[in-house]
């Protein structure tokens, strides 16, 4: 269920003929890693928690191919002769509740949930937002296979999709646009809509030529091999109190743990392990202790956030191993409840979560019962 007051509609244009890609059927219905290319594109948007509806624009003669490629619940509409015509048909068919639209090429199957999120975020600041990559190669003009001039590349960007807009603004822009447009940003600019740039992704290629299938398949294989390991470590000191919260479970104790949040040292170590695996910093970076809104916060919020970030990258929990280091309280009797609670928050099987404990033989700060330490190791695997 989208957690956004806006209704963000995804509009995937897939009515082209794919002549440059060749093949017996249009490229969007050809197999990419054993799945129709368009099914992959649609899947990414269907799984995005902020996308409220998905509409696909198909070719008039592609009904049977679309039946085989599209999941139930995805609306479809027949497109036009040009990409712009297909977008216009799609804009007219979006759900009434839609406030914003993400217009995306069906032929870009490797778009990531993280990129979609960036475009949605940028739409909070402007009526238009689109991903692009800076041009890094030198640019030339040429005629008849001879270089005739150098084209300065400063300020030049390679356009990608999804291109996001406030719905009424882009509808009006399309209504008032005459002629051919390469994409919807061109239509938006002609109507004076401000379009914010967000960093594009190399992997978000448009399958255009036959060799692009090989490129896309190589990226999919790399995704399958993307296994991440992270570790986390945390310490909280004891203070006054009558309980501690460890791995989400409240344990009666003669003292409490001090901290800005609920001081759940085990959950913090686990969360930092996940951020570490993602190279996404640590809890303090995402939830600054200086921010009063996190005072006394349940650490569940932090753990859930790190797992959501992993999911945006297509990763899920392979396994998590947490070690609590303390003399007291005794963890063994609570370990199963802690594993169950962590598994619930992370949305994974309890068999993937380990919580164990050790004393430090009365040595050091944990041995003197000044505080509790925790360490965690996580493995993230492709979802
Ligand atoms: N009349 C059209 C033309 C294009 N598209 C869609 O716009 C996207 C980008 O276009 P492009 O890659 O140029 O696709 P094709 O037009 O299918 O390719 P080609 O020019 O090689 O025929 C694709 O997802 C394509 O299906 C569309 O919905 N309707
Ligand atoms: C919209 C687009 O994907 C932006 O890069 C692109 O312009 C559409 O594809 P085409 O090959 O230009 O038709």
Short mmCIF file of C-alpha atoms and ligand atoms in Angstrom, two decimals:
data_model
loop_
_atom_site.label_atom_id
_atom_site.label_comp_id
_atom_site.label_asym_id
_atom_site.label_seq_id
_atom_site.Cartn_x
_atom_site.Cartn_y
_atom_site.Cartn_z
CA UNK A 1 0.00 0.00 0.00
CA UNK A 2 1.63 3.33 -1.04
CA UNK A 3 2.69 5.41 2.00
CA UNK A 4 2.33 8.72 0.17
CA UNK A 5 -0.59 11.18 0.02
CA UNK A 6 0.09 11.57 -3.70
CA UNK A 7 -1.20 8.97 -6.18
CA UNK A 8 1.85 8.17 -8.25
CA UNK A 9 0.87 6.45 -11.46
CA UNK A 10 3.40 4.60 -13.59
CA UNK A 11 2.87 4.86 -17.34
CA UNK A 12 4.97 2.40 -19.33
CA UNK A 13 5.08 2.97 -23.07
CA UNK A 14 5.50 -0.27 -24.97
CA UNK A 15 3.67 0.20 -28.26
CA UNK A 16 6.78 0.54 -30.45
CA UNK A 17 7.74 -1.98 -33.13
CA UNK A 18 11.36 -2.42 -32.04
CA UNK A 19 12.60 -2.39 -35.61
CA UNK A 20 16.24 -1.64 -34.65
CA UNK A 21 16.33 -4.60 -32.26
CA UNK A 22 15.06 -7.03 -34.89
CA UNK A 23 13.49 -10.39 -34.04
CA UNK A 24 10.20 -12.08 -34.89
CA UNK A 25 8.23 -10.16 -32.27
CA UNK A 26 8.69 -6.61 -30.86
CA UNK A 27 11.70 -6.37 -28.51
CA UNK A 28 9.57 -5.72 -25.42
CA UNK A 29 8.07 -9.23 -25.71
CA UNK A 30 11.35 -11.00 -26.45
CA UNK A 31 12.98 -13.04 -23.69
CA UNK A 32 15.46 -11.39 -21.36
CA UNK A 33 16.90 -14.05 -19.08
CA UNK A 34 13.90 -16.30 -19.71
CA UNK A 35 11.26 -13.64 -18.95
CA UNK A 36 9.59 -11.25 -21.44
CA UNK A 37 11.52 -7.98 -21.27
CA UNK A 38 8.35 -5.97 -20.62
CA UNK A 39 7.35 -8.24 -17.71
CA UNK A 40 10.61 -7.28 -15.98
CA UNK A 41 9.98 -3.55 -16.48
CA UNK A 42 6.41 -3.82 -15.21
CA UNK A 43 7.54 -5.92 -12.22
CA UNK A 44 9.87 -3.22 -10.91
CA UNK A 45 7.09 -0.62 -10.85
CA UNK A 46 4.50 -3.05 -9.43
CA UNK A 47 6.85 -3.80 -6.53
CA UNK A 48 7.58 -0.14 -5.72
CA UNK A 49 5.72 0.78 -2.54
CA UNK A 50 5.08 4.38 -3.66
CA UNK A 51 3.65 3.52 -7.06
CA UNK A 52 -0.13 3.34 -6.71
CA UNK A 53 -1.05 2.16 -10.22
CA UNK A 54 0.62 0.81 -13.34
CA UNK A 55 -0.72 1.41 -16.87
CA UNK A 56 0.96 -0.08 -19.93
CA UNK A 57 0.57 1.28 -23.45
CA UNK A 58 0.64 -1.56 -25.97
CA UNK A 59 0.52 -1.86 -29.76
CA UNK A 60 -2.89 -2.46 -31.35
CA UNK A 61 -1.83 -5.89 -32.63
CA UNK A 62 0.06 -6.99 -29.50
CA UNK A 63 -2.91 -8.11 -27.36
CA UNK A 64 -1.90 -11.78 -27.22
CA UNK A 65 1.73 -10.98 -26.48
CA UNK A 66 0.62 -8.61 -23.73
CA UNK A 67 -1.68 -11.30 -22.27
CA UNK A 68 1.33 -13.56 -21.84
CA UNK A 69 3.68 -10.87 -20.49
CA UNK A 70 1.56 -8.70 -18.18
CA UNK A 71 0.35 -9.64 -14.71
CA UNK A 72 -3.31 -9.24 -13.76
CA UNK A 73 -4.27 -5.87 -12.33
CA UNK A 74 -2.08 -3.91 -14.72
CA UNK A 75 -4.22 -1.60 -16.87
CA UNK A 76 -3.53 -1.38 -20.59
CA UNK A 77 -4.37 0.99 -23.35
CA UNK A 78 -3.60 0.97 -27.07
CA UNK A 79 -0.90 3.40 -28.17
CA UNK A 80 -0.25 5.60 -31.18
CA UNK A 81 2.05 5.80 -34.20
CA UNK A 82 4.76 7.72 -32.32
CA UNK A 83 6.10 7.51 -28.77
CA UNK A 84 4.48 10.88 -28.03
CA UNK A 85 1.16 9.55 -29.35
CA UNK A 86 1.45 6.54 -27.06
CA UNK A 87 2.21 8.75 -24.06
CA UNK A 88 -0.83 10.92 -24.87
CA UNK A 89 -3.06 7.81 -25.04
CA UNK A 90 -1.66 6.63 -21.72
CA UNK A 91 -2.10 10.01 -20.01
CA UNK A 92 -5.76 9.99 -20.99
CA UNK A 93 -6.27 6.53 -19.47
CA UNK A 94 -4.69 6.96 -16.02
CA UNK A 95 -6.81 6.40 -12.90
CA UNK A 96 -8.83 9.44 -11.83
CA UNK A 97 -7.04 9.62 -8.50
CA UNK A 98 -3.62 10.04 -10.11
CA UNK A 99 -1.77 13.23 -9.13
CA UNK A 100 1.66 12.42 -10.57
CA UNK A 101 2.92 10.23 -13.38
CA UNK A 102 6.19 8.44 -14.04
CA UNK A 103 6.54 7.96 -17.79
CA UNK A 104 8.93 5.13 -18.55
CA UNK A 105 10.10 3.24 -21.63
CA UNK A 106 8.91 -0.36 -21.50
CA UNK A 107 12.25 -1.04 -23.19
CA UNK A 108 14.25 -0.08 -20.06
CA UNK A 109 13.84 -3.25 -17.97
CA UNK A 110 16.75 -2.72 -15.59
CA UNK A 111 15.45 0.45 -13.97
CA UNK A 112 16.01 0.16 -10.22
CA UNK A 113 13.55 0.84 -7.41
CA UNK A 114 16.13 3.24 -5.98
CA UNK A 115 16.10 5.33 -9.17
CA UNK A 116 12.29 5.41 -9.17
CA UNK A 117 12.44 6.61 -5.54
CA UNK A 118 14.85 9.40 -6.49
CA UNK A 119 12.50 10.68 -9.20
CA UNK A 120 9.51 10.50 -6.82
CA UNK A 121 11.49 12.41 -4.18
CA UNK A 122 12.53 15.11 -6.65
CA UNK A 123 8.86 15.60 -7.59
CA UNK A 124 8.31 17.01 -4.08
CA UNK A 125 10.35 20.05 -5.18
CA UNK A 126 9.29 20.56 -8.81
CA UNK A 127 6.59 19.59 -11.31
CA UNK A 128 9.11 17.62 -13.35
CA UNK A 129 12.04 15.31 -12.59
CA UNK A 130 14.09 12.99 -14.75
CA UNK A 131 17.25 10.87 -14.54
CA UNK A 132 20.23 11.54 -16.74
CA UNK A 133 23.93 10.75 -16.99
CA UNK A 134 26.58 13.36 -17.74
CA UNK A 135 28.29 12.90 -21.09
CA UNK A 136 31.83 11.71 -20.36
CA UNK A 137 33.22 10.99 -23.85
CA UNK A 138 34.40 13.77 -26.15
CA UNK A 139 31.78 14.66 -28.75
CA UNK A 140 32.42 15.29 -32.45
CA UNK A 141 30.44 16.22 -35.48
CA UNK A 142 31.16 14.15 -38.56
CA UNK A 143 30.10 13.94 -42.17
CA UNK A 144 30.76 11.03 -44.51
CA UNK A 145 32.95 9.26 -41.93
CA UNK A 146 35.19 12.31 -41.40
CA UNK A 147 35.29 14.38 -38.23
CA UNK A 148 34.29 17.93 -39.08
CA UNK A 149 34.12 19.61 -35.67
CA UNK A 150 34.38 19.14 -31.93
CA UNK A 151 31.16 19.55 -29.93
CA UNK A 152 31.73 20.90 -26.39
CA UNK A 153 30.21 18.43 -23.92
CA UNK A 154 29.91 20.74 -20.91
CA UNK A 155 26.35 20.74 -19.63
CA UNK A 156 25.30 17.84 -21.85
CA UNK A 157 23.37 14.92 -20.37
CA UNK A 158 22.13 11.55 -21.61
CA UNK A 159 18.39 11.37 -20.95
CA UNK A 160 16.79 8.36 -19.28
CA UNK A 161 13.37 7.45 -17.98
CA UNK A 162 11.28 7.34 -15.77
CA UNK A 163 10.48 10.98 -16.34
CA UNK A 164 8.13 12.17 -13.60
CA UNK A 165 5.61 14.99 -13.66
CA UNK A 166 2.68 16.55 -11.86
CA UNK A 167 -0.12 15.00 -13.90
CA UNK A 168 -2.16 18.09 -14.79
CA UNK A 169 0.98 19.98 -15.85
CA UNK A 170 2.21 17.29 -18.24
CA UNK A 171 -1.30 16.67 -19.61
CA UNK A 172 -1.59 20.37 -20.47
CA UNK A 173 1.93 20.34 -21.92
CA UNK A 174 1.10 17.42 -24.23
CA UNK A 175 -2.20 19.05 -25.26
CA UNK A 176 -0.34 22.20 -26.28
CA UNK A 177 2.58 20.51 -28.04
CA UNK A 178 2.70 20.21 -31.80
CA UNK A 179 5.28 18.19 -33.71
CA UNK A 180 7.65 15.41 -32.74
CA UNK A 181 9.33 15.13 -29.35
CA UNK A 182 12.15 12.78 -28.35
CA UNK A 183 10.74 12.46 -24.86
CA UNK A 184 8.42 14.02 -22.30
CA UNK A 185 11.03 16.35 -20.86
CA UNK A 186 11.12 18.05 -24.25
CA UNK A 187 7.33 18.46 -24.09
CA UNK A 188 7.54 19.70 -20.50
CA UNK A 189 10.23 22.27 -21.24
CA UNK A 190 8.19 23.67 -24.12
CA UNK A 191 5.41 24.34 -21.60
CA UNK A 192 7.77 25.96 -19.08
CA UNK A 193 7.69 23.11 -16.55
CA UNK A 194 10.75 23.03 -14.28
CA UNK A 195 12.48 19.65 -14.61
CA UNK A 196 14.92 18.57 -11.89
CA UNK A 197 17.81 16.28 -12.80
CA UNK A 198 18.43 13.19 -10.72
CA UNK A 199 21.50 11.00 -11.24
CA UNK A 200 20.74 8.30 -13.80
CA UNK A 201 22.13 4.77 -13.75
CA UNK A 202 24.33 3.11 -16.40
CA UNK A 203 22.37 -0.09 -15.90
CA UNK A 204 19.14 1.66 -16.90
CA UNK A 205 19.85 1.09 -20.60
CA UNK A 206 17.21 1.20 -23.29
CA UNK A 207 17.22 -2.06 -25.21
CA UNK A 208 17.46 -0.68 -28.73
CA UNK A 209 19.80 -2.88 -30.81
CA UNK A 210 20.26 -6.69 -30.77
CA UNK A 211 23.50 -6.47 -28.75
CA UNK A 212 21.66 -4.64 -25.96
CA UNK A 213 20.00 -7.94 -25.00
CA UNK A 214 23.47 -9.38 -24.26
CA UNK A 215 24.41 -6.31 -22.23
CA UNK A 216 21.20 -6.51 -20.22
CA UNK A 217 21.64 -10.26 -19.61
CA UNK A 218 25.20 -9.65 -18.35
CA UNK A 219 23.87 -7.09 -15.86
CA UNK A 220 21.17 -9.52 -14.69
CA UNK A 221 23.84 -12.19 -14.10
CA UNK A 222 25.94 -9.71 -12.10
CA UNK A 223 22.81 -8.92 -10.03
CA UNK A 224 22.43 -12.60 -9.21
CA UNK A 225 26.01 -12.73 -7.98
CA UNK A 226 25.72 -9.56 -5.88
CA UNK A 227 26.18 -11.01 -2.41
CA UNK A 228 26.97 -8.45 0.32
CA UNK A 229 28.50 -8.97 3.78
CA UNK A 230 28.36 -6.32 6.50
CA UNK A 231 29.26 -6.09 10.16
CA UNK A 232 28.09 -3.82 12.95
CA UNK A 233 29.22 -3.11 16.48
CA UNK A 234 27.53 -1.07 19.21
CA UNK A 235 27.82 -0.33 22.94
CA UNK A 236 25.36 1.25 25.40
CA UNK A 237 26.16 2.02 29.02
CA UNK A 238 23.96 1.08 31.95
CA UNK A 239 22.03 3.75 33.86
CA UNK A 240 19.02 3.88 36.12
CA UNK A 241 16.04 1.74 35.09
CA UNK A 242 14.26 -1.56 35.55
CA UNK A 243 14.54 -3.15 32.10
CA UNK A 244 16.59 -3.31 28.92
CA UNK A 245 15.37 -3.73 25.33
CA UNK A 246 17.51 -6.23 23.42
CA UNK A 247 16.78 -7.33 19.84
CA UNK A 248 13.24 -5.97 20.22
CA UNK A 249 12.45 -7.85 23.44
CA UNK A 250 11.93 -6.11 26.79
CA UNK A 251 13.94 -7.92 29.47
CA UNK A 252 13.45 -7.01 33.17
CA UNK A 253 16.77 -5.94 34.70
CA UNK A 254 17.97 -3.95 37.70
CA UNK A 255 19.26 -1.20 35.39
CA UNK A 256 18.41 0.24 32.00
CA UNK A 257 20.59 1.05 29.00
CA UNK A 258 21.17 4.72 28.21
CA UNK A 259 20.83 6.10 24.72
CA UNK A 260 19.04 8.62 22.54
CA UNK A 261 16.62 5.98 21.23
CA UNK A 262 15.47 2.88 23.16
CA UNK A 263 19.18 1.87 23.34
CA UNK A 264 18.57 -1.55 21.77
CA UNK A 265 22.23 -2.34 21.32
CA UNK A 266 21.61 -5.65 19.48
CA UNK A 267 19.24 -4.13 16.96
CA UNK A 268 21.61 -1.22 16.39
CA UNK A 269 24.51 -3.58 15.62
CA UNK A 270 22.26 -5.51 13.20
CA UNK A 271 21.09 -2.30 11.51
CA UNK A 272 24.65 -1.04 11.10
CA UNK A 273 25.65 -4.40 9.61
CA UNK A 274 22.96 -3.97 6.94
CA UNK A 275 23.94 -0.37 6.22
CA UNK A 276 27.56 -1.56 6.04
CA UNK A 277 26.71 -4.29 3.53
CA UNK A 278 25.02 -1.65 1.39
CA UNK A 279 27.88 0.87 1.84
CA UNK A 280 25.19 3.21 3.21
CA UNK A 281 26.95 4.61 6.27
CA UNK A 282 25.48 3.96 9.70
CA UNK A 283 22.44 4.65 11.87
CA UNK A 284 23.75 8.05 12.98
CA UNK A 285 23.87 9.18 9.36
CA UNK A 286 20.26 8.18 8.63
CA UNK A 287 18.80 9.05 12.06
CA UNK A 288 21.02 11.79 13.59
CA UNK A 289 21.08 11.71 17.43
CA UNK A 290 20.88 15.52 17.29
CA UNK A 291 17.37 15.21 15.80
CA UNK A 292 14.80 15.29 18.67
CA UNK A 293 12.27 13.24 16.68
CA UNK A 294 14.34 10.07 17.32
CA UNK A 295 14.48 10.59 21.11
CA UNK A 296 13.20 7.39 22.71
CA UNK A 297 12.41 5.96 19.26
CA UNK A 298 11.84 2.23 18.89
CA UNK A 299 14.89 0.84 17.11
CA UNK A 300 12.53 -1.18 14.91
CA UNK A 301 12.27 1.97 12.76
CA UNK A 302 16.02 1.90 12.07
CA UNK A 303 16.17 -1.82 11.28
CA UNK A 304 13.16 -1.60 8.99
CA UNK A 305 14.71 1.35 7.16
CA UNK A 306 17.94 -0.55 6.47
CA UNK A 307 16.00 -3.60 5.22
CA UNK A 308 13.89 -1.36 2.96
CA UNK A 309 17.05 0.18 1.51
CA UNK A 310 18.36 -3.32 0.79
CA UNK A 311 15.06 -4.22 -0.89
CA UNK A 312 15.34 -1.14 -3.10
CA UNK A 313 18.65 -2.57 -4.31
CA UNK A 314 17.03 -5.96 -4.94
CA UNK A 315 18.66 -7.52 -1.87
CA UNK A 316 17.20 -9.47 1.01
CA UNK A 317 18.47 -11.05 4.23
CA UNK A 318 20.54 -14.19 3.59
CA UNK A 319 21.31 -14.54 7.27
CA UNK A 320 21.98 -12.36 10.29
CA UNK A 321 24.07 -13.34 13.31
CA UNK A 322 23.98 -11.14 16.44
CA UNK A 323 26.22 -11.64 19.49
CA UNK A 324 25.36 -9.81 22.72
CA UNK A 325 28.28 -9.37 25.14
CA UNK A 326 27.20 -9.02 28.77
CA UNK A 327 27.33 -10.74 32.16
CA UNK A 328 23.66 -9.97 32.87
CA UNK A 329 20.86 -10.29 31.94
CA UNK A 330 21.07 -13.89 30.76
CA UNK A 331 20.12 -13.98 27.08
CA UNK A 332 19.57 -17.73 26.52
CA UNK A 333 15.98 -17.85 27.81
CA UNK A 334 15.03 -14.87 25.58
CA UNK A 335 17.04 -15.74 22.45
CA UNK A 336 14.16 -17.43 20.60
CA UNK A 337 11.84 -14.46 21.21
CA UNK A 338 14.58 -12.09 20.05
CA UNK A 339 15.14 -14.07 16.85
CA UNK A 340 11.40 -14.13 16.17
CA UNK A 341 11.06 -10.38 16.71
CA UNK A 342 14.03 -9.51 14.50
CA UNK A 343 12.73 -11.86 11.78
CA UNK A 344 9.28 -10.24 11.97
CA UNK A 345 10.71 -6.74 11.53
CA UNK A 346 12.97 -7.79 8.67
CA UNK A 347 10.24 -9.83 6.97
CA UNK A 348 12.35 -12.98 6.81
CA UNK A 349 12.29 -16.50 8.14
CA UNK A 350 13.40 -16.95 11.76
CA UNK A 351 15.78 -19.66 10.55
CA UNK A 352 17.86 -16.89 8.98
CA UNK A 353 18.34 -15.01 12.26
CA UNK A 354 20.68 -15.98 15.08
CA UNK A 355 20.92 -14.26 18.47
CA UNK A 356 23.50 -15.57 20.91
CA UNK A 357 25.46 -14.18 23.83
CA UNK A 358 28.76 -14.42 25.61
CA UNK A 359 30.24 -12.95 28.76
CA UNK A 360 33.67 -11.35 28.65
CA UNK A 361 34.84 -13.43 31.63
CA UNK A 362 34.32 -10.42 33.90
CA UNK A 363 37.01 -8.55 31.95
CA UNK A 364 36.64 -5.04 30.56
CA UNK A 365 33.59 -2.75 30.67
CA UNK A 366 31.09 -5.52 29.95
CA UNK A 367 32.75 -7.69 32.61
CA UNK A 368 32.42 -4.84 35.14
CA UNK A 369 28.73 -4.57 34.10
CA UNK A 370 29.11 -0.98 32.98
CA UNK A 371 27.30 -1.62 29.72
CA UNK A 372 26.37 -4.11 27.01
CA UNK A 373 28.15 -4.53 23.68
CA UNK A 374 26.79 -6.20 20.56
CA UNK A 375 28.24 -7.27 17.27
CA UNK A 376 26.43 -8.46 14.17
CA UNK A 377 27.24 -9.94 10.80
CA UNK A 378 24.78 -9.97 7.92
CA UNK A 379 24.79 -11.49 4.46
CA UNK A 380 22.49 -9.87 1.88
CA UNK A 381 21.54 -11.90 -1.19
CA UNK A 382 19.56 -11.10 -4.35
CA UNK A 383 15.83 -11.08 -3.55
N1 LIG B 1 4.70 4.38 -31.26
C1 LIG B 1 5.47 4.11 -30.20
C2 LIG B 1 6.88 4.11 -30.29
C3 LIG B 1 7.62 3.79 -29.19
N2 LIG B 1 7.01 3.46 -28.04
C4 LIG B 1 7.78 3.04 -26.88
O1 LIG B 1 8.74 4.01 -26.53
C5 LIG B 1 9.88 3.40 -25.95
C6 LIG B 1 11.17 3.94 -26.51
O2 LIG B 1 11.16 3.83 -27.92
P1 LIG B 1 12.18 3.01 -28.82
O3 LIG B 1 13.26 2.41 -28.05
O4 LIG B 1 12.54 3.90 -29.94
O5 LIG B 1 11.26 1.79 -29.29
P2 LIG B 1 10.74 1.40 -30.71
O6 LIG B 1 10.03 2.55 -31.33
O7 LIG B 1 9.95 0.17 -30.49
O8 LIG B 1 12.10 1.08 -31.46
P3 LIG B 1 12.46 1.24 -33.00
O9 LIG B 1 12.60 2.73 -33.23
O10 LIG B 1 13.74 0.52 -33.15
O11 LIG B 1 11.34 0.64 -33.81
C7 LIG B 1 9.74 1.90 -26.17
O12 LIG B 1 9.43 1.27 -24.95
C8 LIG B 1 8.62 1.81 -27.17
O13 LIG B 1 7.85 0.61 -27.07
C9 LIG B 1 5.61 3.49 -27.96
O14 LIG B 1 5.06 3.19 -26.91
N3 LIG B 1 4.88 3.81 -29.03
C1 LIG B 2 12.75 8.71 -23.94
C2 LIG B 2 14.13 8.21 -24.25
O1 LIG B 2 14.31 6.92 -23.72
C3 LIG B 2 15.12 9.12 -23.54
O2 LIG B 2 16.41 8.64 -23.65
C4 LIG B 2 14.39 8.16 -25.72
O3 LIG B 2 14.41 9.43 -26.26
C5 LIG B 2 13.36 7.30 -26.45
O4 LIG B 2 13.94 6.47 -27.40
P1 LIG B 2 14.30 6.82 -28.92
O5 LIG B 2 15.30 5.79 -29.31
O6 LIG B 2 14.84 8.21 -28.93
O7 LIG B 2 13.01 6.68 -29.65
#
